[in-house]
Amino acid sequence: MKLNLSLQQDFQSPELVLKRAYIKKVIETALRFIDVDQDCEIGIACVDNDESHKLNLEYRQKDKPTNVLSFPSDIPEEVLSMLDALPIGDLVICIPVVLQEAIEQNKTPIEHFTHMLVHGTLHLMGYDHETSDEDAEEMEALEIEILAKLGFANPYTEQ
């Protein structure tokens, strides 16, 4: 499986220096863990509070910035068969929210960013924690196992 990553860093922070190779490794680990073996494409945009707030209001009717927004690809099936790589969608990650949540949760910025990257990738692949308790438990269990493969602790335990 090969991953084509489009990375847009409109917001950068010295507390969280992001490397393209690291982001690809995290996403590839998550996709392989859920048995995706075909080549994929993903877009990641790292944004500020204002952009996240605007998008969250427009797409989720929530009047505040959020840590990660997922926009799954909606390319028709008949077109997908003509593509070399499966476009799974786009993630918009709000760096200031991730940094603030990391402080509140006693995590390092990279630890929480990695969790949001895995979380968002699972959303793009159809997993949803807001549909039922069972779905939430399934998604959390996957996140815990994927993050463990990457060397991180369970993000749902108190630090």
Short mmCIF file of C-alpha atoms in Angstrom, two decimals:
data_model
loop_
_atom_site.label_atom_id
_atom_site.label_comp_id
_atom_site.label_asym_id
_atom_site.label_seq_id
_atom_site.Cartn_x
_atom_site.Cartn_y
_atom_site.Cartn_z
CA MET A 1 0.00 0.00 0.00
CA LYS A 2 1.31 3.40 -1.00
CA LEU A 3 -0.04 6.65 0.44
CA ASN A 4 -0.14 9.91 -1.48
CA LEU A 5 -0.28 12.75 1.06
CA SER A 6 -1.26 16.32 0.28
CA LEU A 7 -0.17 18.42 3.27
CA GLN A 8 -1.15 22.04 3.77
CA GLN A 9 0.28 23.74 6.85
CA ASP A 10 -1.49 27.08 7.06
CA PHE A 11 -0.78 27.14 10.79
CA GLN A 12 2.51 26.05 12.32
CA SER A 13 3.68 26.00 15.91
CA PRO A 14 7.13 25.56 17.46
CA GLU A 15 5.52 23.23 20.04
CA LEU A 16 4.45 20.85 17.28
CA VAL A 17 6.87 20.53 14.39
CA LEU A 18 5.26 18.19 11.86
CA LYS A 19 7.25 16.04 9.48
CA ARG A 20 5.63 14.72 6.31
CA ALA A 21 7.23 11.26 6.72
CA TYR A 22 5.86 10.96 10.25
CA ILE A 23 2.32 11.88 9.19
CA LYS A 24 2.47 9.31 6.37
CA LYS A 25 3.74 6.63 8.77
CA VAL A 26 0.85 7.25 11.19
CA ILE A 27 -1.81 7.16 8.47
CA GLU A 28 -0.30 4.10 6.80
CA THR A 29 -0.19 2.29 10.15
CA ALA A 30 -3.86 3.06 10.77
CA LEU A 31 -4.92 1.98 7.27
CA ARG A 32 -2.93 -1.25 7.38
CA PHE A 33 -4.36 -2.06 10.80
CA ILE A 34 -7.89 -1.99 9.36
CA ASP A 35 -6.74 -4.09 6.37
CA VAL A 36 -6.58 -1.43 3.68
CA ASP A 37 -4.09 -2.72 1.14
CA GLN A 38 -4.74 -0.55 -1.91
CA ASP A 39 -2.94 2.69 -2.67
CA CYS A 40 -4.66 5.71 -1.11
CA GLU A 41 -4.70 9.49 -1.27
CA ILE A 42 -5.41 11.80 1.66
CA GLY A 43 -5.35 15.54 2.21
CA ILE A 44 -4.37 17.08 5.54
CA ALA A 45 -4.79 20.78 6.34
CA CYS A 46 -3.37 22.19 9.58
CA VAL A 47 -5.34 25.31 10.42
CA ASP A 48 -5.88 27.99 13.07
CA ASN A 49 -8.89 28.51 15.35
CA ASP A 50 -10.69 30.87 12.97
CA GLU A 51 -10.61 28.46 10.02
CA SER A 52 -11.64 25.49 12.17
CA HIS A 53 -14.47 27.51 13.72
CA LYS A 54 -15.73 28.58 10.30
CA LEU A 55 -15.68 25.02 8.92
CA ASN A 56 -17.18 23.49 12.07
CA LEU A 57 -20.05 25.98 11.93
CA GLU A 58 -20.63 25.46 8.22
CA TYR A 59 -20.48 21.65 8.17
CA ARG A 60 -21.49 20.60 11.68
CA GLN A 61 -23.46 23.64 12.89
CA LYS A 62 -21.18 23.89 15.93
CA ASP A 63 -20.16 27.44 16.80
CA LYS A 64 -16.59 26.78 17.95
CA PRO A 65 -13.30 25.44 16.66
CA THR A 66 -12.70 21.69 16.97
CA ASN A 67 -9.67 19.43 17.01
CA VAL A 68 -10.27 17.51 13.76
CA LEU A 69 -12.83 17.60 10.97
CA SER A 70 -13.14 14.70 8.54
CA PHE A 71 -14.38 15.05 4.98
CA PRO A 72 -14.66 11.58 3.44
CA SER A 73 -14.31 11.30 -0.33
CA ASP A 74 -17.62 11.07 -2.17
CA ILE A 75 -16.33 9.99 -5.57
CA PRO A 76 -18.82 7.65 -7.30
CA GLU A 77 -18.00 3.92 -7.42
CA GLU A 78 -17.83 3.89 -11.22
CA VAL A 79 -15.13 6.57 -11.15
CA LEU A 80 -13.12 4.93 -8.35
CA SER A 81 -12.32 1.92 -10.52
CA MET A 82 -10.57 4.23 -12.99
CA LEU A 83 -8.24 5.74 -10.38
CA ASP A 84 -4.79 4.47 -9.45
CA ALA A 85 -5.27 5.34 -5.77
CA LEU A 86 -8.34 5.42 -3.54
CA PRO A 87 -9.05 9.01 -2.44
CA ILE A 88 -10.14 8.54 1.17
CA GLY A 89 -10.78 12.23 1.87
CA ASP A 90 -9.45 15.20 3.76
CA LEU A 91 -8.71 16.01 7.39
CA VAL A 92 -8.66 19.53 8.81
CA ILE A 93 -6.71 19.61 12.07
CA CYS A 94 -6.83 22.70 14.25
CA ILE A 95 -3.35 22.98 15.75
CA PRO A 96 -4.24 25.49 18.54
CA VAL A 97 -7.10 23.23 19.74
CA VAL A 98 -4.84 20.15 19.64
CA LEU A 99 -2.16 22.01 21.64
CA GLN A 100 -4.69 23.20 24.24
CA GLU A 101 -6.26 19.74 24.59
CA ALA A 102 -2.79 18.19 24.98
CA ILE A 103 -2.16 20.50 27.96
CA GLU A 104 -5.57 19.74 29.47
CA GLN A 105 -5.04 15.98 29.03
CA ASN A 106 -1.42 15.99 30.24
CA LYS A 107 -0.14 14.70 26.89
CA THR A 108 2.67 15.82 24.66
CA PRO A 109 1.58 17.79 21.59
CA ILE A 110 2.80 15.03 19.21
CA GLU A 111 0.99 12.36 21.23
CA HIS A 112 -2.35 14.18 20.96
CA PHE A 113 -1.79 15.18 17.33
CA THR A 114 -1.08 11.54 16.49
CA HIS A 115 -4.29 10.48 18.23
CA MET A 116 -6.29 13.06 16.24
CA LEU A 117 -4.63 11.87 13.01
CA VAL A 118 -5.59 8.24 13.73
CA HIS A 119 -9.08 9.30 14.88
CA GLY A 120 -9.67 11.36 11.75
CA THR A 121 -8.33 8.64 9.45
CA LEU A 122 -10.76 6.14 10.97
CA HIS A 123 -13.60 8.61 10.39
CA LEU A 124 -12.59 8.85 6.73
CA MET A 125 -12.80 5.07 6.50
CA GLY A 126 -16.37 5.03 7.82
CA TYR A 127 -15.89 4.57 11.55
CA ASP A 128 -18.09 6.82 13.70
CA HIS A 129 -18.21 7.24 17.48
CA GLU A 130 -21.36 9.38 17.42
CA THR A 131 -23.80 6.79 16.01
CA SER A 132 -23.96 4.39 18.97
CA ASP A 133 -22.12 3.28 22.11
CA GLU A 134 -21.04 0.09 20.31
CA ASP A 135 -19.57 2.06 17.42
CA ALA A 136 -17.80 4.38 19.87
CA GLU A 137 -16.30 1.40 21.70
CA GLU A 138 -15.17 -0.19 18.43
CA MET A 139 -13.53 3.03 17.23
CA GLU A 140 -11.83 3.66 20.58
CA ALA A 141 -10.51 0.09 20.69
CA LEU A 142 -9.01 0.50 17.20
CA GLU A 143 -7.43 3.83 18.17
CA ILE A 144 -5.90 2.30 21.31
CA GLU A 145 -4.40 -0.60 19.34
CA ILE A 146 -3.11 1.57 16.48
CA LEU A 147 -1.56 4.08 18.89
CA ALA A 148 0.08 1.21 20.82
CA LYS A 149 1.67 0.03 17.53
CA LEU A 150 3.07 3.57 17.20
CA GLY A 151 4.43 3.49 20.77
CA PHE A 152 1.78 5.62 22.48
CA ALA A 153 -0.28 4.95 25.60
CA ASN A 154 -4.05 4.53 25.67
CA PRO A 155 -5.39 8.05 25.03
CA TYR A 156 -8.59 7.36 26.98
CA THR A 157 -6.97 6.73 30.36
CA GLU A 158 -6.37 9.61 32.75
CA GLN A 159 -2.77 10.75 32.71
#
